[in-house]
Amino acid sequence: MNKPGLQVPDLRPLLSPATVAVIGGTSKETGLGARTLRHLREARFGGEVLTPAPRDGLDRDVDVALLCVPAAAAQEVLDRIDGRAKFAVVFASGFEETGGGSLTTARGTIVLGPNTVGLYHAPGRTVLTFAQAFDSLVDCRGGSGAFLVSQSGAFGARVVTAAARYGFHLDGFIGSGNETHLDACTLARGVLAAAAPRVLMLYLEGVRDAGTLQALLADAASRGVPVVCLLGGLSEAGSTAAASHTAAVSTDTAVTRELFGAYGAALVGSDRELVLAGLGLSLMGRAAGRRTGIVTGSGGAGVVAADLLSGVGLDVPVLSTGLQERLMAHLPGIASPRNPVDVTAQTIGDDATLEKVCATLRESGEVDLVVVIGRENQAAAAGAHAGAVPPTVVATLDREPATVRPRIEAGEVVLPDLDSACRVLASCAPPRSSGVAVLRPDADGPGSLAGSDPTASESLRLVAGAGVDVADWGAAATVAEVLARGEGFGWPVVLKSDVAAGVHKARAGGVRLDVTAATAREAAAELLASGIPLIVARQLRSSMELFAGVRRDPQWGLVVSAGLGGAHVELLDRTVAMPAALGAGHLARRLAAELFDRVPGRYDGLAAALAAAAFDLADLADRTGAALVECNPLGVVDGRIVALDARVVR
């Protein structure tokens, strides 16, 4: 991780060094140093290259020293050049990843690695890597504006070469390795400042530090640089308490996706998707919306395209009557202009007609993205070129990346198959959940909850004290007290065992609903037989059941969840989970988009009210150090959100 006190460094001397020292590994052609020297030579690197012996150290300052020595010698060599090199790139493995020690410096040299394959920066013709994958990239084509930072050097090199097969030539790549000084997120922030990429691509092997990741995403968003990330190591979060709804609906995956979405960044599921997303954003940038027009000569291909586009989150709207009439002016009577626009097999090969149809569609204002299913030489007719507005892609069928490589290198947006084309378009669509993130502090150190978990009644008092409305309730230790409470509140009532909040009352058989004057005596006697006092609560009839909860996560800090609630909250899958650092405003926007805006006017204000209740619970967790705070259900009663149950777990 980052060296204490080390901020985001100036990476310009690393990416475009004036002086490079290759230390060790040069005596054999297969040595790491020799292979790196060959790359520099074949790339026509313009800086000065030194090859001092490992035992000699450096007699002058250099921008980058490449340590191509075995792990056993790395620290000794590093000590000799410490302070002379701005950056030391350590290739050797066999350190922390195998249980060994870490490298240290004392005089200011910043270490990249160890266990890194190095870096590549096309504008500087800087090929500081021994990896064989870069043998084919020494021409340093670049020009895409895309830069990849990867925690796995070998995997990252594979992504760079896979992109090149499409004609998508990355401007740069850095493998972070074991991250002695620089983690991948801090490296990526340095890249944003030093290389000013148009697209930032990431491969991360899990979220190692939530704070550095959030700082990176915020930095990229402030610069207007889209981020595409392939994230490994996502796992289901462990529950902080038995049968916790909050833990069940706020998994690491859900929280991570919400964080990325809040900053307009994208998570992808494979190396292929990473390449395609980077390609799309590099060539076309962001679209204004998600409405997609399809132009095809085959009805079947149009149907498949509509399904694929829907599957990647894009919309395929029916075109207006006026636009359909304008399209049909160029088409035979058997064509279909609804969307997909089926121009028929006899017309798709007529470039002049295709150009008129595509221009009419693209200029209509009714679509934000366009896919044309045709031949690889129809980019001009379709208007599928870099920077086109709206972004437009030509999709061929059953081709290989090599087929379209010269087209993409020429700035034409042509993809070898329909699935690739749809994914490229999806990468250009605006994120659904972007918003402004607001940092909020998290509790540090031990909280104020001491001893065993609060009981159910204590949880209700804590939640009410935090500002959440709670249904009227009272304690009862005898049948007579239950009857008196029922008469006071009015029947029916709810009876609950006042157990510790870590115990799920319903699953333990400690809850009775719809208790009336006629059934209260028997129900109360049955529950009180356990020796545990009861809570008697007014049974409210709510128009909707909601849920809000907060859990304390070792990685994310406080995680807030809210959405539809009730007994089957996990099965409903209609919740939003996010780091509390994103703030109540972001939660309200996301709840509105996911739940309440679907019926205009019916649920006005409910998203903001639910978000406010959720963050009241977050404040309670923050003050007390609680591991879990949740209310399920929260009832909507006469337009108010009222807690019908509460759990606070130490």
XYZ file of C-alpha atoms in Angstrom:
650
model
C 0.000 0.000 0.000
C 0.996 3.619 -0.139
C 4.099 4.659 1.737
C 3.086 6.721 4.785
C 2.941 10.382 3.827
C 3.182 9.656 0.087
C 0.555 11.531 -1.907
C -0.339 10.923 -5.539
C 3.068 11.226 -7.207
C 3.934 13.012 -10.435
C 4.158 10.088 -12.852
C 5.565 12.058 -15.788
C 9.152 10.912 -15.088
C 7.887 7.317 -14.974
C 5.780 7.472 -18.137
C 8.153 9.577 -20.232
C 11.580 9.288 -18.572
C 14.619 11.141 -19.831
C 16.998 8.610 -18.270
C 16.477 4.906 -17.599
C 18.864 2.539 -15.815
C 18.479 -1.189 -16.529
C 20.168 -2.982 -13.641
C 20.875 -6.717 -13.940
C 19.576 -9.460 -16.182
C 21.488 -8.333 -19.260
C 24.144 -11.040 -19.631
C 21.775 -13.543 -21.269
C 19.443 -12.856 -24.157
C 16.565 -14.322 -22.142
C 17.279 -12.218 -19.038
C 14.677 -9.731 -17.856
C 17.068 -6.848 -18.417
C 18.025 -8.003 -21.908
C 14.410 -8.393 -22.964
C 13.563 -4.949 -21.625
C 16.536 -3.405 -23.440
C 15.380 -5.047 -26.655
C 11.915 -3.548 -26.222
C 13.374 -0.082 -25.649
C 15.624 -0.408 -28.667
C 12.897 -1.695 -31.008
C 10.488 0.975 -29.758
C 13.107 3.635 -30.599
C 12.967 5.045 -27.077
C 14.412 8.546 -27.232
C 15.796 8.835 -23.721
C 19.178 7.807 -22.364
C 19.584 4.175 -21.267
C 22.214 3.152 -18.712
C 23.224 -0.418 -17.793
C 25.165 -0.239 -14.515
C 26.202 -3.450 -12.749
C 23.994 -4.351 -9.769
C 26.948 -3.967 -7.344
C 27.804 -0.460 -8.584
C 24.617 1.421 -7.842
C 24.148 4.765 -9.611
C 26.628 7.603 -9.895
C 23.998 10.042 -11.210
C 20.308 10.712 -10.833
C 17.881 8.904 -13.144
C 14.144 9.009 -13.645
C 13.600 5.248 -13.590
C 15.727 2.340 -12.428
C 14.623 -1.112 -13.546
C 15.711 -3.775 -11.070
C 16.036 -6.954 -13.126
C 17.763 -8.896 -10.347
C 16.555 -11.925 -8.336
C 14.399 -11.348 -5.278
C 17.264 -12.180 -2.903
C 19.318 -9.279 -4.276
C 16.517 -6.749 -4.766
C 16.707 -4.993 -1.379
C 20.502 -4.673 -1.543
C 20.376 -3.138 -5.026
C 17.491 -0.911 -3.991
C 19.545 0.383 -1.048
C 22.356 1.329 -3.458
C 20.140 3.344 -5.800
C 17.748 4.753 -3.176
C 17.541 8.524 -3.592
C 19.253 8.429 -7.014
C 16.217 7.154 -8.918
C 12.823 8.861 -8.805
C 11.175 5.490 -9.440
C 12.410 1.927 -9.047
C 10.548 -0.753 -11.005
C 11.142 -4.139 -9.363
C 10.325 -7.128 -11.566
C 11.256 -9.915 -9.137
C 8.590 -11.991 -7.413
C 8.889 -13.941 -4.177
C 8.006 -11.256 -1.652
C 4.714 -10.789 0.193
C 2.780 -12.974 -2.241
C 4.823 -15.991 -1.092
C 5.044 -15.054 2.571
C 8.321 -13.151 2.271
C 9.107 -9.636 3.417
C 8.517 -6.333 1.646
C 10.930 -3.834 0.143
C 11.775 -0.559 1.853
C 13.347 2.745 0.880
C 14.554 5.589 3.065
C 15.721 8.337 0.708
C 12.749 9.054 -1.491
C 12.817 6.500 -4.300
C 9.275 5.314 -5.087
C 8.917 1.598 -5.762
C 6.639 0.164 -8.443
C 6.141 -3.511 -7.631
C 7.774 -5.839 -6.807
C 6.264 -8.653 -8.868
C 5.293 -6.243 -11.645
C 5.732 -6.665 -15.388
C 6.407 -2.933 -15.604
C 4.737 -0.393 -17.827
C 4.106 0.794 -21.356
C 3.476 4.351 -22.545
C 3.069 4.769 -26.290
C 3.464 8.600 -26.515
C 6.859 8.390 -24.774
C 7.817 5.173 -26.617
C 8.413 3.882 -23.116
C 8.328 0.079 -23.130
C 9.675 -0.631 -19.649
C 8.663 -4.265 -19.530
C 10.160 -7.676 -20.145
C 6.767 -9.250 -20.971
C 6.734 -11.131 -24.241
C 3.226 -9.846 -24.934
C 4.765 -6.468 -25.777
C 6.978 -7.861 -28.529
C 4.173 -7.000 -30.955
C 3.551 -3.544 -29.481
C 6.955 -1.910 -29.878
C 5.564 0.215 -32.725
C 3.834 2.213 -29.937
C 0.803 3.086 -32.048
C -1.380 4.420 -29.238
C -3.645 7.311 -30.071
C -6.759 5.847 -28.462
C -6.630 7.974 -25.319
C -7.149 4.803 -23.253
C -4.896 3.807 -20.347
C -5.025 0.557 -18.360
C -3.918 0.116 -14.740
C -3.930 -3.500 -13.584
C -3.126 -5.221 -10.310
C -2.182 -8.286 -12.355
C 0.615 -7.611 -14.802
C 0.146 -10.773 -16.845
C -3.618 -10.288 -17.090
C -3.179 -6.624 -17.944
C -0.726 -7.463 -20.714
C -3.303 -9.856 -22.113
C -5.928 -7.093 -22.162
C -3.538 -4.738 -23.991
C -2.811 -7.317 -26.694
C -6.488 -8.331 -26.954
C -7.419 -4.696 -27.533
C -4.774 -4.397 -30.243
C -6.374 -7.281 -32.157
C -9.431 -5.048 -32.630
C -7.261 -2.148 -33.760
C -7.779 -0.509 -30.365
C -4.271 0.553 -29.351
C -3.968 1.634 -25.731
C -1.859 4.672 -24.930
C -0.512 3.112 -21.774
C -0.455 0.325 -19.237
C 0.944 -0.089 -15.708
C 0.997 -3.253 -13.613
C 0.988 -2.408 -9.904
C 2.322 -5.770 -8.675
C 2.725 -6.161 -4.919
C 2.122 -2.444 -4.320
C 4.973 -1.697 -1.894
C 4.432 2.042 -2.313
C 1.791 2.579 -4.982
C -1.536 0.790 -5.058
C -3.409 0.565 -8.340
C -5.924 3.292 -7.453
C -3.212 5.807 -6.547
C -1.309 4.889 -9.709
C -4.486 5.488 -11.685
C -4.891 8.929 -10.111
C -1.319 9.692 -11.117
C -2.173 8.597 -14.660
C -5.160 10.948 -14.732
C -2.880 13.877 -13.910
C 0.165 12.926 -15.976
C -1.342 11.330 -19.091
C -4.797 12.999 -19.278
C -6.474 9.914 -20.772
C -9.889 10.004 -22.419
C -10.736 6.626 -20.892
C -9.347 4.941 -17.771
C -9.463 1.136 -17.729
C -8.861 -0.856 -14.550
C -8.375 -4.433 -13.516
C -8.563 -4.741 -9.726
C -8.279 -7.984 -7.790
C -10.855 -6.960 -5.208
C -11.332 -3.733 -3.263
C -8.277 -3.478 -1.024
C -8.968 0.005 0.305
C -12.377 1.604 -0.134
C -11.031 5.100 0.545
C -8.432 5.044 -2.230
C -10.978 3.606 -4.668
C -13.501 6.320 -3.862
C -10.802 8.996 -4.186
C -9.925 7.654 -7.644
C -13.535 7.570 -8.837
C -14.124 11.093 -7.532
C -10.951 12.347 -9.232
C -11.904 10.784 -12.568
C -15.452 12.151 -12.359
C -14.176 15.665 -11.631
C -11.951 15.465 -14.732
C -14.740 14.057 -16.909
C -12.804 10.839 -17.586
C -14.991 7.713 -17.813
C -13.778 4.703 -15.829
C -14.338 1.081 -16.843
C -13.324 -1.580 -14.337
C -13.116 -5.350 -14.286
C -13.187 -6.191 -10.596
C -12.228 -9.618 -9.316
C -12.722 -11.004 -5.832
C -16.282 -9.845 -5.225
C -17.842 -12.010 -2.575
C -21.012 -12.136 -0.568
C -20.609 -10.112 2.610
C -20.751 -12.023 5.847
C -23.626 -11.159 8.138
C -22.873 -8.973 11.134
C -25.715 -10.604 13.035
C -27.847 -13.705 12.785
C -30.561 -13.492 10.124
C -29.772 -9.861 9.262
C -31.863 -8.526 6.392
C -29.382 -5.686 6.023
C -26.461 -8.030 5.399
C -28.534 -10.121 3.015
C -29.449 -7.213 0.733
C -26.227 -5.181 0.985
C -23.627 -7.614 -0.332
C -20.176 -6.465 -1.364
C -21.266 -6.761 -4.994
C -24.293 -4.500 -4.529
C -22.373 -1.885 -2.556
C -19.467 -1.830 -5.001
C -21.761 -1.417 -7.997
C -23.561 1.421 -6.253
C -20.287 3.210 -5.531
C -19.167 2.917 -9.143
C -22.550 4.029 -10.404
C -22.557 7.068 -8.133
C -19.495 8.387 -9.948
C -20.621 7.397 -13.434
C -18.069 4.574 -13.612
C -18.834 1.145 -15.085
C -18.161 -2.363 -13.809
C -17.822 -5.087 -16.443
C -17.805 -8.844 -16.115
C -14.964 -10.069 -18.342
C -11.759 -9.050 -20.089
C -13.655 -8.962 -23.393
C -16.203 -6.535 -21.967
C -13.368 -4.402 -20.583
C -11.816 -4.144 -24.056
C -15.131 -3.413 -25.779
C -16.183 -0.793 -23.237
C -12.820 0.940 -23.488
C -13.033 0.859 -27.277
C -16.512 2.370 -27.340
C -15.712 5.199 -24.959
C -12.420 5.883 -26.702
C -13.985 6.223 -30.148
C -17.369 7.708 -29.322
C -17.524 9.022 -25.761
C -20.795 9.360 -23.869
C -24.191 9.439 -25.538
C -27.020 11.717 -24.443
C -29.333 8.848 -23.496
C -30.114 5.157 -23.833
C -32.623 5.122 -26.720
C -31.222 2.945 -29.493
C -32.167 2.714 -33.143
C -31.558 -0.478 -35.140
C -31.134 -0.590 -38.909
C -31.094 -4.043 -40.464
C -31.767 -5.933 -43.671
C -32.916 -9.012 -41.775
C -35.886 -9.208 -39.448
C -34.235 -11.987 -37.463
C -31.043 -10.026 -36.918
C -33.126 -7.063 -35.804
C -34.972 -9.158 -33.217
C -31.701 -10.567 -31.870
C -30.215 -7.064 -31.725
C -33.236 -5.772 -29.784
C -32.864 -8.608 -27.278
C -29.122 -8.022 -26.889
C -29.566 -4.279 -26.440
C -32.246 -4.818 -23.821
C -29.959 -7.276 -22.064
C -27.210 -4.649 -21.704
C -29.620 -2.027 -20.384
C -30.458 -0.053 -23.523
C -33.928 0.935 -24.743
C -35.356 0.210 -28.207
C -38.297 2.627 -28.554
C -40.973 2.499 -31.227
C -40.346 5.428 -33.562
C -42.934 8.176 -33.987
C -45.407 8.059 -36.860
C -43.785 11.102 -38.458
C -40.309 9.595 -38.369
C -41.604 6.297 -39.734
C -43.129 8.175 -42.660
C -39.856 9.995 -43.363
C -37.946 6.703 -43.305
C -40.442 5.000 -45.630
C -39.902 7.755 -48.177
C -36.533 6.084 -48.865
C -37.670 2.464 -48.592
C -39.731 -0.097 -50.489
C -43.276 -0.748 -49.333
C -42.376 -4.068 -47.713
C -39.920 -2.394 -45.305
C -40.740 -1.925 -41.598
C -39.816 1.450 -40.005
C -41.019 0.873 -36.421
C -37.617 0.020 -34.838
C -35.855 -2.143 -35.663
C -35.906 -0.409 -39.025
C -35.943 -3.366 -41.427
C -34.887 -1.911 -44.772
C -35.142 -5.422 -46.349
C -32.395 -7.580 -47.780
C -32.691 -5.963 -51.215
C -31.980 -2.502 -49.783
C -29.329 -3.094 -47.110
C -26.631 -3.378 -49.780
C -27.584 -0.069 -51.415
C -25.204 2.362 -49.722
C -26.922 5.460 -51.095
C -30.269 4.432 -49.627
C -28.665 3.247 -46.405
C -26.991 6.626 -45.999
C -30.344 8.426 -46.351
C -32.063 6.115 -43.873
C -29.289 6.392 -41.294
C -29.044 10.152 -41.647
C -32.817 10.494 -41.185
C -32.728 8.316 -38.093
C -29.651 9.932 -36.566
C -30.961 13.469 -37.123
C -34.445 12.718 -35.770
C -33.713 13.373 -32.113
C -35.609 10.181 -31.249
C -32.556 7.971 -30.702
C -29.326 8.443 -28.778
C -27.429 5.487 -30.242
C -27.585 3.602 -33.541
C -26.531 0.115 -34.600
C -26.491 -0.803 -38.291
C -26.290 -4.509 -39.140
C -24.394 -4.608 -42.391
C -21.010 -5.047 -44.056
C -17.657 -3.882 -42.734
C -17.298 -1.398 -45.618
C -20.534 0.449 -44.798
C -19.255 2.686 -42.001
C -19.312 5.766 -44.220
C -22.890 5.170 -45.325
C -24.009 4.498 -41.753
C -22.146 7.468 -40.283
C -20.255 5.117 -37.972
C -17.069 7.036 -37.318
C -15.168 8.256 -34.281
C -16.891 11.168 -32.596
C -20.204 10.703 -34.436
C -23.273 12.168 -32.753
C -25.203 10.123 -31.914
C -22.712 7.262 -31.491
C -23.204 4.822 -34.345
C -21.830 1.310 -34.825
C -21.808 -1.050 -37.789
C -22.212 -4.664 -36.708
C -21.065 -7.382 -39.060
C -22.016 -10.995 -38.510
C -19.625 -13.842 -37.693
C -16.351 -12.049 -38.366
C -13.092 -12.028 -36.412
C -11.455 -8.988 -34.762
C -8.734 -9.049 -37.448
C -11.439 -8.338 -40.045
C -12.360 -4.989 -38.531
C -8.931 -3.997 -37.203
C -8.026 -1.734 -40.180
C -11.463 -0.115 -39.980
C -11.111 0.758 -36.296
C -7.550 1.955 -36.855
C -8.979 4.296 -39.511
C -11.518 5.689 -37.025
C -14.504 3.714 -38.292
C -16.662 2.021 -35.659
C -17.147 -1.463 -37.073
C -17.456 -4.535 -34.853
C -17.084 -8.169 -35.896
C -20.318 -9.478 -34.382
C -23.647 -8.291 -33.086
C -22.963 -8.935 -29.410
C -19.747 -6.897 -29.516
C -21.504 -4.014 -31.246
C -24.286 -3.930 -28.647
C -21.788 -3.963 -25.773
C -19.777 -1.158 -27.361
C -22.949 0.936 -27.638
C -23.896 0.123 -24.043
C -20.553 1.458 -22.841
C -21.431 4.841 -24.347
C -24.800 5.109 -22.615
C -24.959 7.464 -19.627
C -24.912 5.701 -16.245
C -28.331 5.285 -14.670
C -27.227 6.060 -11.125
C -24.609 8.784 -11.341
C -24.818 11.585 -8.804
C -22.745 13.796 -6.568
C -21.172 11.939 -3.683
C -20.908 13.535 -0.263
C -18.366 12.253 2.239
C -19.586 11.545 5.734
C -17.434 10.503 8.679
C -17.520 6.984 10.020
C -17.164 6.058 13.647
C -13.666 5.128 14.742
C -12.752 3.132 17.802
C -15.156 1.565 20.270
C -18.711 2.825 20.329
C -20.921 3.656 23.255
C -22.910 0.396 23.223
C -21.553 -1.733 26.033
C -22.300 -5.201 27.311
C -24.770 -7.455 25.528
C -26.921 -6.505 22.555
C -29.794 -4.086 23.265
C -33.164 -5.752 23.701
C -35.986 -5.184 21.248
C -37.487 -2.499 23.497
C -34.118 -0.771 23.913
C -33.702 -0.894 20.119
C -37.051 0.861 19.684
C -36.003 3.578 22.139
C -32.670 4.074 20.373
C -34.311 4.308 16.958
C -36.956 6.730 18.221
C -34.227 8.828 19.820
C -32.469 8.956 16.451
C -35.485 10.692 14.925
C -37.425 7.826 13.314
C -41.173 7.670 14.017
C -42.009 4.469 15.935
C -45.441 2.890 16.313
C -46.936 3.301 19.801
C -45.784 0.539 22.108
C -45.346 -0.371 25.747
C -43.769 -3.064 27.903
C -45.750 -5.826 29.610
C -44.549 -8.502 32.023
C -47.944 -10.033 32.903
C -51.142 -11.000 31.116
C -52.961 -8.218 32.945
C -50.485 -5.641 31.660
C -50.934 -6.956 28.109
C -54.702 -6.561 28.402
C -54.325 -3.052 29.782
C -51.989 -2.049 26.969
C -54.388 -3.450 24.400
C -57.294 -1.511 25.840
C -55.199 1.636 25.838
C -53.945 1.323 22.242
C -57.094 -0.225 20.835
C -57.345 -3.709 19.389
C -55.822 -5.442 17.509
C -52.248 -5.265 18.762
C -48.943 -7.002 18.083
C -47.148 -8.991 20.817
C -43.370 -9.473 20.608
C -40.899 -11.117 22.963
C -38.461 -8.512 24.284
C -35.409 -10.565 23.344
C -31.938 -9.288 22.459
C -31.860 -7.614 19.061
C -29.450 -10.236 17.735
C -32.277 -12.801 17.928
C -34.767 -12.800 15.086
C -38.084 -12.637 16.982
C -40.322 -13.978 14.214
C -38.073 -16.930 13.430
C -37.821 -17.713 17.135
C -41.619 -17.802 17.411
C -41.747 -14.652 19.532
C -44.302 -12.634 17.522
C -48.120 -12.707 17.413
C -50.057 -10.517 14.969
C -53.734 -9.549 14.945
C -54.141 -10.083 18.705
C -57.653 -9.089 19.771
C -59.367 -8.745 23.130
C -60.684 -12.261 22.652
C -57.296 -13.852 21.901
C -54.968 -11.671 23.990
C -55.066 -13.678 27.199
C -54.106 -16.977 25.550
C -51.439 -15.423 23.269
C -49.862 -13.462 26.118
C -49.752 -16.465 28.432
C -48.097 -18.588 25.747
C -45.341 -16.021 25.049
C -44.791 -15.111 28.715
C -44.245 -18.769 29.585
C -40.668 -18.339 28.305
C -39.984 -15.888 31.125
C -39.219 -13.042 28.708
C -41.249 -9.798 28.984
C -43.329 -8.636 26.037
C -43.684 -5.577 23.855
C -47.260 -4.629 23.081
C -47.523 -2.405 20.008
C -50.387 -0.741 18.210
C -51.022 -2.731 15.006
C -51.058 -0.176 12.218
C -52.454 -0.810 8.769
C -49.867 0.480 6.324
C -50.282 1.053 2.617
C -46.752 -0.151 1.922
C -43.994 -1.934 3.794
C -40.469 -0.556 3.454
C -37.085 -1.404 4.889
C -33.995 0.511 6.033
C -30.833 -0.784 7.599
C -27.202 0.016 8.292
C -24.340 -2.417 8.793
C -20.741 -1.772 9.700
C -18.397 -3.301 7.138
C -14.624 -3.695 7.659
C -13.975 -2.474 4.126
C -16.686 0.095 3.413
C -17.402 1.432 6.890
C -21.126 2.123 7.270
C -23.249 0.577 4.517
C -26.835 1.825 4.130
C -29.660 -0.213 2.568
C -33.263 0.767 1.881
C -36.165 -0.320 -0.277
C -39.230 -2.534 -0.178
C -39.538 -4.476 3.068
C -41.555 -7.052 4.899
C -40.999 -10.700 5.676
C -39.419 -11.461 2.320
C -37.178 -8.447 1.855
C -34.299 -10.548 0.473
C -36.598 -12.210 -2.071
C -38.130 -8.951 -3.248
C -34.743 -7.741 -4.503
C -36.008 -4.152 -4.637
C -33.470 -2.417 -2.445
C -30.569 -0.026 -2.900
C -27.349 -0.648 -0.942
C -24.474 1.831 -0.857
C -21.630 3.165 1.261
C -22.958 5.779 3.659
C -20.242 8.083 2.334
C -22.417 8.732 -0.738
C -24.955 10.624 1.364
C -28.730 10.772 1.824
C -29.268 12.794 -1.349
C -27.775 10.054 -3.502
C -29.845 7.390 -1.748
C -33.030 9.409 -2.314
C -32.292 9.776 -6.042
C -31.567 6.078 -6.413
C -34.692 5.028 -4.494
C -36.793 7.337 -6.630
C -35.323 5.906 -9.835
C -35.551 2.269 -8.763
C -38.869 2.260 -6.908
C -41.024 5.322 -6.658
C -40.815 7.182 -9.984
C -42.402 4.256 -11.825
C -45.858 5.551 -10.895
C -45.657 9.352 -11.394
C -47.262 11.389 -8.636
C -48.318 8.463 -6.456
C -45.271 8.288 -4.201
C -44.059 11.881 -4.214
C -41.683 12.568 -1.342
C -41.454 8.934 -0.243
C -37.925 8.403 -1.580
C -36.600 11.409 0.339
C -38.446 10.342 3.504
C -37.102 6.781 3.336
C -33.573 8.039 2.681
C -33.858 10.399 5.647
C -34.969 7.538 7.910
C -32.109 5.354 6.675
C -29.578 8.054 7.451
C -31.121 8.620 10.882
C -30.201 4.984 11.467
C -26.734 5.635 10.047
C -26.264 8.501 12.492
C -27.329 6.174 15.314
C -24.772 3.562 14.226
C -22.146 6.274 13.874
C -22.752 7.598 17.414
C -23.010 4.261 19.168
C -20.586 2.123 17.176
C -23.376 -0.404 16.506
C -22.573 -3.183 14.051
C -26.146 -3.292 12.762
C -29.215 -1.065 12.919
C -32.325 -1.940 10.929
C -36.049 -1.322 10.783
C -38.139 -3.927 9.008
C -40.819 -3.235 8.321
C -41.225 0.483 8.071
C -44.886 1.092 7.381
C -46.314 3.918 5.298
C -49.210 5.186 7.421
C -51.155 8.252 6.242
C -48.139 9.315 4.199
C -45.728 8.980 7.163
C -42.961 6.404 7.490
C -43.323 4.608 10.832
C -41.030 1.930 12.264
C -43.000 -1.185 13.172
C -39.916 -3.022 14.395
C -36.270 -2.225 15.107
C -33.003 -4.032 15.829
C -29.763 -2.553 17.135
C -26.873 -5.004 17.384
C -23.672 -4.159 19.241
